[in-house]
Short mmCIF file of N, CA and C in Angstrom, two decimals:
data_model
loop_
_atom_site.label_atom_id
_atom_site.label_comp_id
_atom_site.label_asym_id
_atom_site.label_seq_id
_atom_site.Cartn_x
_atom_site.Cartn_y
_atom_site.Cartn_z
N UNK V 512 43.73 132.97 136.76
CA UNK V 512 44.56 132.00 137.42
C UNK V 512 43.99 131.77 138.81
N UNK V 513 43.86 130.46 139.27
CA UNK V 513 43.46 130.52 140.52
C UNK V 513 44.21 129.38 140.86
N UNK V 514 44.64 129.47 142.45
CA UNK V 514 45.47 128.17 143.05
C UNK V 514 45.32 129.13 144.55
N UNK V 515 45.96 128.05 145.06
CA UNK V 515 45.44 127.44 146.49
C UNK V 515 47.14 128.14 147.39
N UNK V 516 48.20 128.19 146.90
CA UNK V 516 49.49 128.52 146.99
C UNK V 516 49.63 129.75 147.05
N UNK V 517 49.64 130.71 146.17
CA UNK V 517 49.64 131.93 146.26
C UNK V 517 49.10 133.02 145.42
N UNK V 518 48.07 133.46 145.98
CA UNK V 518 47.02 134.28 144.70
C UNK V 518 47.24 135.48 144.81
N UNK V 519 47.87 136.50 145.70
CA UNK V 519 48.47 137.49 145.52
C UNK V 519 49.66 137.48 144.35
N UNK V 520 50.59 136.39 144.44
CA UNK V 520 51.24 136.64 142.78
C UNK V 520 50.22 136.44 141.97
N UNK V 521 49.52 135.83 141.75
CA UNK V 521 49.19 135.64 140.63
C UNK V 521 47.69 136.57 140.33
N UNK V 522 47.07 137.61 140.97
CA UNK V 522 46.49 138.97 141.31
C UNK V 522 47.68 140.09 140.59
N UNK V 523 48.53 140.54 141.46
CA UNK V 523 50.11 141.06 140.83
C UNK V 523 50.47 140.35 139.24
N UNK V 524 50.79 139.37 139.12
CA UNK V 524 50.75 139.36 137.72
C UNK V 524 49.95 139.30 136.75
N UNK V 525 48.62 139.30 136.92
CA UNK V 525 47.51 139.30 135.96
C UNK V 525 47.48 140.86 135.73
N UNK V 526 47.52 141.44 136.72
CA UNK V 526 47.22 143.34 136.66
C UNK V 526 48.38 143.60 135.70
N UNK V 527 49.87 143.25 136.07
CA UNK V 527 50.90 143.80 135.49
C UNK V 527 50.57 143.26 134.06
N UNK V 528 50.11 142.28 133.45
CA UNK V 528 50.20 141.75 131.99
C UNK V 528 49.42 142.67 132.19
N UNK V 529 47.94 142.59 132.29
CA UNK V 529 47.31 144.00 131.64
C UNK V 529 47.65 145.17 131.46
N UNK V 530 48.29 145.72 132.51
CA UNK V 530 48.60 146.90 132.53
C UNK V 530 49.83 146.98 131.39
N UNK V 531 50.74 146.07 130.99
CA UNK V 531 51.99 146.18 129.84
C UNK V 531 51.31 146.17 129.11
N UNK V 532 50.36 145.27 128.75
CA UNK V 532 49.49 144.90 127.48
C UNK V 532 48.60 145.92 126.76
N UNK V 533 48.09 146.99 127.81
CA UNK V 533 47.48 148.09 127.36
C UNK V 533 48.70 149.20 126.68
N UNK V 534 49.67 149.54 127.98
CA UNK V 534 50.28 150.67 127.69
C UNK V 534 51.60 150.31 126.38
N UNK V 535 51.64 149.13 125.65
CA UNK V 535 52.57 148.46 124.88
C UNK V 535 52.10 147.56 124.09
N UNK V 536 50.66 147.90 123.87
CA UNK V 536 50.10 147.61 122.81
C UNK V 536 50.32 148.28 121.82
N UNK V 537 50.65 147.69 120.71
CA UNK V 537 51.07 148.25 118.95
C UNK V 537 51.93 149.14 118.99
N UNK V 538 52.76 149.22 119.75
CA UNK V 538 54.37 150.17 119.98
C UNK V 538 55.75 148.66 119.48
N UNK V 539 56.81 149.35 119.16
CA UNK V 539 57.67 149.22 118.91
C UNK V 539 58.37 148.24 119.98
N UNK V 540 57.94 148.50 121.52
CA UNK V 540 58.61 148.11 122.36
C UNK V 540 57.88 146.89 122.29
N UNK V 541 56.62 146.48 122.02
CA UNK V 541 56.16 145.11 122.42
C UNK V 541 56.54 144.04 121.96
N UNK V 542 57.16 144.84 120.12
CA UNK V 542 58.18 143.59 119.53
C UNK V 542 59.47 143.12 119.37
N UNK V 543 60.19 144.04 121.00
CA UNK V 543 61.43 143.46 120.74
C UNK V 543 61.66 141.97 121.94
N UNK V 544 62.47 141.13 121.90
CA UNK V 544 62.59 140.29 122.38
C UNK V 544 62.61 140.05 123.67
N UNK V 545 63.21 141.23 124.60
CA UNK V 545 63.09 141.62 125.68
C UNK V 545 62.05 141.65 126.36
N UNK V 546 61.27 142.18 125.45
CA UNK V 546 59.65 141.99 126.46
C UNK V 546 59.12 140.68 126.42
N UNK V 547 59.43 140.35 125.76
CA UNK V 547 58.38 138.59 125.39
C UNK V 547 59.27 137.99 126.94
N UNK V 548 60.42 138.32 126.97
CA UNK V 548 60.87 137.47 128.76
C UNK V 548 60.72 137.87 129.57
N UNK V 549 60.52 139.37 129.96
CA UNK V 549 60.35 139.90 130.54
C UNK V 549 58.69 139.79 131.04
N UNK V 550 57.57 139.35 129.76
CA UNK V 550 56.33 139.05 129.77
C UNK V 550 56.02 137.83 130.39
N UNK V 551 57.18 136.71 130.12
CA UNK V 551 57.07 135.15 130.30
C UNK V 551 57.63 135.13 131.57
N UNK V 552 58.52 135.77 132.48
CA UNK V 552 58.89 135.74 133.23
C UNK V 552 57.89 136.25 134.53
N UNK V 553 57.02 137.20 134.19
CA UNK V 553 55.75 137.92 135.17
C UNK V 553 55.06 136.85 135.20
N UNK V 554 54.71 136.16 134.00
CA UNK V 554 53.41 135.30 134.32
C UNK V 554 53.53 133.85 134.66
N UNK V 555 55.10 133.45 134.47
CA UNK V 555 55.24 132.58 135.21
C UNK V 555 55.30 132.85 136.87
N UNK V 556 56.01 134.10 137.42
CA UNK V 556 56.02 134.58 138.77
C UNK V 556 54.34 133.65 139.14
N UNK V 557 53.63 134.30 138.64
CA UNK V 557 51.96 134.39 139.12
C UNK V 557 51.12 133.24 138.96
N UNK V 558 51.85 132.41 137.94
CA UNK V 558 51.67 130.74 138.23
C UNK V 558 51.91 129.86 138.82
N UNK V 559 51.34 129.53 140.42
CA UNK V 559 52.04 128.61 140.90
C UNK V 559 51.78 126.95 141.09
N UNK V 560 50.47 126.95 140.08
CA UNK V 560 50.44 125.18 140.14
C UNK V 560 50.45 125.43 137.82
N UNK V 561 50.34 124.12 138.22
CA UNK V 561 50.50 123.44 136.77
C UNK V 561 49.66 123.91 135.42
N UNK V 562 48.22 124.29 136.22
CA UNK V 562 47.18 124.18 135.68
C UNK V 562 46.74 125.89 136.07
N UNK V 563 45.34 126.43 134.91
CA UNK V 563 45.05 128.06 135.82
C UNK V 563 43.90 127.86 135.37
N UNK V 564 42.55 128.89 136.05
CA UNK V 564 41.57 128.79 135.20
C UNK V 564 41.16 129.92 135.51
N UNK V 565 40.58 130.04 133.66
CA UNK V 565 40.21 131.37 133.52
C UNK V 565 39.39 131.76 133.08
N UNK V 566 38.30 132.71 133.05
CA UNK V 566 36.84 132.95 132.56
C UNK V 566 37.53 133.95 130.94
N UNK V 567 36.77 133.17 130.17
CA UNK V 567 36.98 134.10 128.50
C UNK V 567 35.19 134.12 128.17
N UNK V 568 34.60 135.14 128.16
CA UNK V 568 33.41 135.05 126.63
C UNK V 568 32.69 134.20 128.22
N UNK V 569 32.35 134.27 129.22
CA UNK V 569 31.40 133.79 129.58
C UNK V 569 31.48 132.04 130.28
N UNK V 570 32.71 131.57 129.75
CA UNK V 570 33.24 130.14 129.90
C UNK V 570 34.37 129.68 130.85
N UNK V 571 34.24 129.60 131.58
CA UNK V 571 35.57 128.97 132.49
C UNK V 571 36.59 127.99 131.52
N UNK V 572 37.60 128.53 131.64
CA UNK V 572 38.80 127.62 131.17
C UNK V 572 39.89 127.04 131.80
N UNK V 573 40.04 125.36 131.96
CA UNK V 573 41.16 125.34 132.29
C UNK V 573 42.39 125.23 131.63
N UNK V 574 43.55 125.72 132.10
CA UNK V 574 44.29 125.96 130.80
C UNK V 574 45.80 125.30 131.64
N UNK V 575 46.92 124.80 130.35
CA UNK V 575 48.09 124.48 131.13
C UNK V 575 49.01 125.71 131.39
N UNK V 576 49.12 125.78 132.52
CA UNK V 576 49.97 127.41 132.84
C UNK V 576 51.34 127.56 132.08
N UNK V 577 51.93 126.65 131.64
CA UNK V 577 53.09 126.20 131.46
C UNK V 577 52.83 126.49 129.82
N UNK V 578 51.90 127.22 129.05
CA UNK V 578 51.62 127.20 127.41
C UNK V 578 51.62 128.70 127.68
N UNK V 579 53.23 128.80 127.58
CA UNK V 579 53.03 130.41 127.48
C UNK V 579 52.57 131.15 125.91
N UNK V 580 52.43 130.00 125.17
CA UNK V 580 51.71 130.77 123.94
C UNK V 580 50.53 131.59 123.61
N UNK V 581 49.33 130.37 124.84
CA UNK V 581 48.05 131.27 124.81
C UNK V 581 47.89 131.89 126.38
N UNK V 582 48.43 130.79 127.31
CA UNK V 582 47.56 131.16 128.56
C UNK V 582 47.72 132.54 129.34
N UNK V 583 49.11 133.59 128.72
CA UNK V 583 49.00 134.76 129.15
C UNK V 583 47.86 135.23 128.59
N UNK V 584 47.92 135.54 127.38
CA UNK V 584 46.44 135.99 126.54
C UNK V 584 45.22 135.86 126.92
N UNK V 585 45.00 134.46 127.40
CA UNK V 585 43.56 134.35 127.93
C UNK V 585 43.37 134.64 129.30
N UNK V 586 44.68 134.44 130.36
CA UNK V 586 43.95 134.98 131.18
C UNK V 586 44.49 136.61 131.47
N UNK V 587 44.94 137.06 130.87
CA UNK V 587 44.68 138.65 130.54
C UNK V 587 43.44 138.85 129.91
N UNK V 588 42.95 138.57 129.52
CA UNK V 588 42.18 139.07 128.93
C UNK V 588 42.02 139.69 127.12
N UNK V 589 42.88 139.09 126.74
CA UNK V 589 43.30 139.89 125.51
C UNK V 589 43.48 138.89 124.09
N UNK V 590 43.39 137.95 124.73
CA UNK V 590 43.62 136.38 123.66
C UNK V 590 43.05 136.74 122.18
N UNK V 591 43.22 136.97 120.99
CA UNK V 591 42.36 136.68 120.08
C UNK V 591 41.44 137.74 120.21
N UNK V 592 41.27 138.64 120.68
CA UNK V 592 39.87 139.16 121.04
C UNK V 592 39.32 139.70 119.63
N UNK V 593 39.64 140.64 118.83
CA UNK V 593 39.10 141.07 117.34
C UNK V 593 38.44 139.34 116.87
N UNK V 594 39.08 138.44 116.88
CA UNK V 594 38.92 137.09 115.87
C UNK V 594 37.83 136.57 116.91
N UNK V 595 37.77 136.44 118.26
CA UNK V 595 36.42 136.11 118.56
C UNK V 595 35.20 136.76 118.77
N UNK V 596 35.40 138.49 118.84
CA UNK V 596 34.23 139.17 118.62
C UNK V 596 33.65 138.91 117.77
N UNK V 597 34.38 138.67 115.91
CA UNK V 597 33.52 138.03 115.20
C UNK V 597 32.88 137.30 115.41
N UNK V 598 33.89 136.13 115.84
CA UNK V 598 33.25 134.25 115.97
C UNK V 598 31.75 134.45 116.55
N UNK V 599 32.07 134.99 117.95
CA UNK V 599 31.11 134.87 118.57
C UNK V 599 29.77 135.12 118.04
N UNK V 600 30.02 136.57 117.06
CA UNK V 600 28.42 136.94 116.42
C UNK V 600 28.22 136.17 115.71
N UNK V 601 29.23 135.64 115.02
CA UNK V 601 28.86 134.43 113.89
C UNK V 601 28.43 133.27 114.17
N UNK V 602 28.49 132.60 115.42
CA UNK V 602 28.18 131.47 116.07
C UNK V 602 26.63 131.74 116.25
N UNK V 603 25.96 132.86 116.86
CA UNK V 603 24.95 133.54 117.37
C UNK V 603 23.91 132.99 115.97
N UNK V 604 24.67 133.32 114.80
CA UNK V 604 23.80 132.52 113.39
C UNK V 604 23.79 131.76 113.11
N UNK V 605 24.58 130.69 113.03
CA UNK V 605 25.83 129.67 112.69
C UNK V 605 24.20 128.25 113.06
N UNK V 606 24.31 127.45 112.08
CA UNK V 606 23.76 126.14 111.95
C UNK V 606 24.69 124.92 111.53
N UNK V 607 26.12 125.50 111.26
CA UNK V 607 27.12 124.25 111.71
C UNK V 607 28.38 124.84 111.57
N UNK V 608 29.21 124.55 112.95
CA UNK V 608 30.37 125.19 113.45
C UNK V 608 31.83 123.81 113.71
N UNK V 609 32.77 124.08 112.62
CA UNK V 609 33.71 123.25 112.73
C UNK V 609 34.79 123.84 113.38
N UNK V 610 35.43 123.30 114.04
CA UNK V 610 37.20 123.76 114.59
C UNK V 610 38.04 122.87 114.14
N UNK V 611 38.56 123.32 113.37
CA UNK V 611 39.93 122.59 113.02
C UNK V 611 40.80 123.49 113.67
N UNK V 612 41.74 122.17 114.53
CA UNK V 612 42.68 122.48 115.36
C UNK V 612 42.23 123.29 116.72
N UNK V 613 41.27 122.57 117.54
CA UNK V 613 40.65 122.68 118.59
C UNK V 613 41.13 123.15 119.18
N UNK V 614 42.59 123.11 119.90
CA UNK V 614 43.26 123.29 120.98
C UNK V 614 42.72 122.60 122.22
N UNK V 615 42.43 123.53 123.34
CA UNK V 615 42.08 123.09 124.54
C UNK V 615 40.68 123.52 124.69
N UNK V 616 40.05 124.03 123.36
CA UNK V 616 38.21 124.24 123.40
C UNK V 616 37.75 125.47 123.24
N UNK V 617 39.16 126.68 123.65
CA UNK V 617 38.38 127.70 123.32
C UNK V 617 36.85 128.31 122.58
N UNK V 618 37.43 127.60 120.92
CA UNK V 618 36.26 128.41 120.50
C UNK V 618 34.99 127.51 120.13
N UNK V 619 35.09 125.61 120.19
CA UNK V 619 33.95 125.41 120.67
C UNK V 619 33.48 125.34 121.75
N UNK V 620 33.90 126.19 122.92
CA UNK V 620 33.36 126.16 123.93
C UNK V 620 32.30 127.21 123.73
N UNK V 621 33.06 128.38 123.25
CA UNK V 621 32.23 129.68 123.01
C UNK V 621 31.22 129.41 122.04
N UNK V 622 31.23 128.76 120.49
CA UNK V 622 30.43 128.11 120.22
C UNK V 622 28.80 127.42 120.71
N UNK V 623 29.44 126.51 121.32
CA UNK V 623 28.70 125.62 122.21
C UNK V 623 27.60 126.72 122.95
N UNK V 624 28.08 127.29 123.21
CA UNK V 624 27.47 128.26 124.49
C UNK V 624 26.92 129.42 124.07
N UNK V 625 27.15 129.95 122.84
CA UNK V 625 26.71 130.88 122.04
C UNK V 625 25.56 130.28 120.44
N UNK V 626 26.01 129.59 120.00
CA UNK V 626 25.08 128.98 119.06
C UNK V 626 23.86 128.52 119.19
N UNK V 627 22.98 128.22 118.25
CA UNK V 627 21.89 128.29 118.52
C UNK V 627 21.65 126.47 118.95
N UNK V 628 20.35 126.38 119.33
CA UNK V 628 19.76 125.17 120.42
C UNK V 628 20.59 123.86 119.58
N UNK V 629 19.91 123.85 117.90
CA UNK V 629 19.82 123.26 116.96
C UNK V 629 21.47 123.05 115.92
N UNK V 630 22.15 124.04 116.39
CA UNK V 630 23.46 123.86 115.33
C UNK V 630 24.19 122.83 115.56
N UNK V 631 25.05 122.88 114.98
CA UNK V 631 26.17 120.98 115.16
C UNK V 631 27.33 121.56 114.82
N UNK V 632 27.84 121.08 115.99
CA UNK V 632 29.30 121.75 116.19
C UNK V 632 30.17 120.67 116.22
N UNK V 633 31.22 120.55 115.82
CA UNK V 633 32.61 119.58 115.71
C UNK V 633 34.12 120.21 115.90
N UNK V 634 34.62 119.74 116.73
CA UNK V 634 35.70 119.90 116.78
C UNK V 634 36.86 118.84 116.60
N UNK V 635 37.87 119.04 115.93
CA UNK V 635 38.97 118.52 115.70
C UNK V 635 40.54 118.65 116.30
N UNK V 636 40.74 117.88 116.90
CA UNK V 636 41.96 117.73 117.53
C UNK V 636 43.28 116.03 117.84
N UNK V 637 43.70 116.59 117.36
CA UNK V 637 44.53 115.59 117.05
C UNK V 637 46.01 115.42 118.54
N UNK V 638 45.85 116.34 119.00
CA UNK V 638 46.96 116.06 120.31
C UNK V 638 46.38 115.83 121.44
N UNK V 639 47.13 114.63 122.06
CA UNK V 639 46.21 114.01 123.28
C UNK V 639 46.20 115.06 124.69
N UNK V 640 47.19 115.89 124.82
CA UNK V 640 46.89 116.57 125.86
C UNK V 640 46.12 117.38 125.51
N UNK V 641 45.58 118.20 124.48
CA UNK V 641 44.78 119.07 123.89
C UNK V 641 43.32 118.59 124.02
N UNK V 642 43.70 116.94 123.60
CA UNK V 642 41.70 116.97 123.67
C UNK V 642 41.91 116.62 125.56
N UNK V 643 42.58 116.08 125.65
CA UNK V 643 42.46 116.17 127.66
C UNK V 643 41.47 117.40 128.02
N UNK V 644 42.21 118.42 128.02
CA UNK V 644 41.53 119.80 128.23
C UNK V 644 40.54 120.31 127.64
N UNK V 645 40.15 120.19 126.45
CA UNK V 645 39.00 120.71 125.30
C UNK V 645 37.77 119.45 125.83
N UNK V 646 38.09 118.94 126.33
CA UNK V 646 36.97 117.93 126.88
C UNK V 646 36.57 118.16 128.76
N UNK V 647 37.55 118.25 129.07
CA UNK V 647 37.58 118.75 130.54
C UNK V 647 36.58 120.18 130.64
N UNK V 648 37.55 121.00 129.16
CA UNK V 648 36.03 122.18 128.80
C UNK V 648 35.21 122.28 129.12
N UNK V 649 34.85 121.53 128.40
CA UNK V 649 33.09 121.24 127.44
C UNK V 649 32.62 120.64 129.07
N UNK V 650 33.43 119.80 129.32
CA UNK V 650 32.69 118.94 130.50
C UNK V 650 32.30 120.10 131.59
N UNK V 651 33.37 120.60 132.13
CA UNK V 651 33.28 122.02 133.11
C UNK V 651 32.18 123.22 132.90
N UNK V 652 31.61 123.39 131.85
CA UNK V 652 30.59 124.29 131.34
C UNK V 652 29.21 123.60 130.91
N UNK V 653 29.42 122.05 130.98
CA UNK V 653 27.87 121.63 130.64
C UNK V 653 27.46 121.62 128.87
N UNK V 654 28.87 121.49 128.32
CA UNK V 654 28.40 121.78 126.99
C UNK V 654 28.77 120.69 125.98
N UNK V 655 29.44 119.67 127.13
CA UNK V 655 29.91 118.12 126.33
C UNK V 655 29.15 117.50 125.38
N UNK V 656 28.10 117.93 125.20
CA UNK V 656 26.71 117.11 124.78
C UNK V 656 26.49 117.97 123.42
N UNK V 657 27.16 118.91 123.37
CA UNK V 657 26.86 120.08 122.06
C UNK V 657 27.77 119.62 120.80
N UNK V 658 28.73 118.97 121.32
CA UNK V 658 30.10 119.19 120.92
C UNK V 658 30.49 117.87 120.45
N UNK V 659 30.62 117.58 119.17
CA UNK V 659 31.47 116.05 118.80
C UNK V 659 32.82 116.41 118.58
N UNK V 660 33.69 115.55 119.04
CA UNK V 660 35.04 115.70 119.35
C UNK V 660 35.66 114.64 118.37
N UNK V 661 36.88 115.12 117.42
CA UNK V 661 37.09 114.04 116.35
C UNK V 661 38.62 114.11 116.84
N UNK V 662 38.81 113.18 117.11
CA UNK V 662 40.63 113.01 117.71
C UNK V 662 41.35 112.89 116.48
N UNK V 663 41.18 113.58 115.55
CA UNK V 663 42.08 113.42 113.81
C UNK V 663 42.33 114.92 113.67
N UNK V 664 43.57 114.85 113.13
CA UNK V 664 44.13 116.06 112.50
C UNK V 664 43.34 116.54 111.05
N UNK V 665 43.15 117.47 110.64
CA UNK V 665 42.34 117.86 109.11
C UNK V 665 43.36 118.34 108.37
N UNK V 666 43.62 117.49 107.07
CA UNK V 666 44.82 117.76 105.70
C UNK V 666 43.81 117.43 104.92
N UNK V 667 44.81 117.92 103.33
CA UNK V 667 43.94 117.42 102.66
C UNK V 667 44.33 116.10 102.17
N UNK V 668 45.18 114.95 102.52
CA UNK V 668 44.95 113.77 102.24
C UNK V 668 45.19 112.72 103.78
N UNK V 669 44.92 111.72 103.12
CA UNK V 669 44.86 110.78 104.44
C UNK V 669 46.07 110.04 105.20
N UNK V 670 46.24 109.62 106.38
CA UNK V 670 47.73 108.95 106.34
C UNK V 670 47.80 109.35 107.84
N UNK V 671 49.24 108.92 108.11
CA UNK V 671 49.60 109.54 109.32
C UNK V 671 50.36 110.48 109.21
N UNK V 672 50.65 111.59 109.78
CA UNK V 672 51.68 112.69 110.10
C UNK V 672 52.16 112.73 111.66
N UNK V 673 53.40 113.74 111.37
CA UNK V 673 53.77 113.76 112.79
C UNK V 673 53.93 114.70 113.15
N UNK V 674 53.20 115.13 114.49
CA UNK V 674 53.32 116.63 114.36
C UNK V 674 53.92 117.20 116.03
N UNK V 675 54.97 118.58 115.48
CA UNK V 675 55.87 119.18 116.15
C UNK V 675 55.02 120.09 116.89
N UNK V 676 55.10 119.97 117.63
CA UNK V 676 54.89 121.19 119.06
C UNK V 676 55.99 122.23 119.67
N UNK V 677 55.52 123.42 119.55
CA UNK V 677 56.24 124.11 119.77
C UNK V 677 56.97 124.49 121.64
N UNK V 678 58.59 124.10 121.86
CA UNK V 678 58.76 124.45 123.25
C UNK V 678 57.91 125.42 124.42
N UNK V 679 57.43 125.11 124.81
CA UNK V 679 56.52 126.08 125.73
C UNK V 679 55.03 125.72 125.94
N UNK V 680 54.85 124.87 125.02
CA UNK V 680 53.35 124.73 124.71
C UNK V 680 53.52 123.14 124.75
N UNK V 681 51.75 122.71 125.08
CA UNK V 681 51.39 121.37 125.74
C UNK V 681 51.58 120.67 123.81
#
């Protein structure tokens, strides 16, 4: 998280998610409901603009502070991590890398930046604030040029859908 307002909260709350996140990892206590506000409530403390950015895998991210789904995770440090240690080695081989359901770029960013000179990477995203950011990505790391960006959702038939977003998230 970085901002211009106050980076001592948000120093203080990055340590404290880690520090819960370690000592209440795979215990009993991490899945009762209490902590998830008690979690959302720290890391909002430590957010004080709109937006945070955060280094994952080598990549600067900007992320909406306000998506308490991923952006504690990533900028703790802890996002996904088993599912992209794979990715990542797998990208390292990888001669064509798709994302369905892009988000805000995560993993073709890591992609992008990990794959080889020659691979072809695509990502898919279908929500306009999502590709906002997954492009802001790519753009912020120099990796826009790696990366084709398909503004369509992936089903298996064609048409329009409408799709629900969950409270909390962009």
């Amino acid at each position: 998280m970085t901002s211009t307002k106050a980076p001592w909260r948000e120093q203080v709350s990055k340590a404290v998610i880690k520090t819960a996140r370690r000592l209440l990892a795979n215990t009993p206590v991490q899945k009762l409901p209490v902590t998830t506000k008690v979690y959302e409530k720290v890391f909002k403390f430590g957010c004080a603009n709109e937006e945070a950015i955060t280094e994952v895998r080598g990549i600067q991210l900007v992320i909406p502070a306000g998506d308490i789904t991923i952006a504690p995770g990533l900028i703790g440090g802890f996002y996904e991590k088993i599912e992209l240690d794979v990715f990542e080695r797998l990208a390292t081989i990888s001669s064509t890398i798709v994302d369905v359901g892009a988000n805000i770029g995560l993993y073709c960013c890591v992609a992008a930046h990990r794959a080889p000179a020659t691979a072809v990477i695509v990502a898919f995203e279908p929500v306009p604030e999502n590709i906002e950011y997954l492009r802001r990505n790519l753009q912020k790391n120099g990796l826009e040029a790696r990366v084709e960006v398909d503004e369509r959702a992936v089903g298996e038939g064609s048409g329009k859908i409408e799709i629900y977003l969950a409270d909390g998230s962009i």
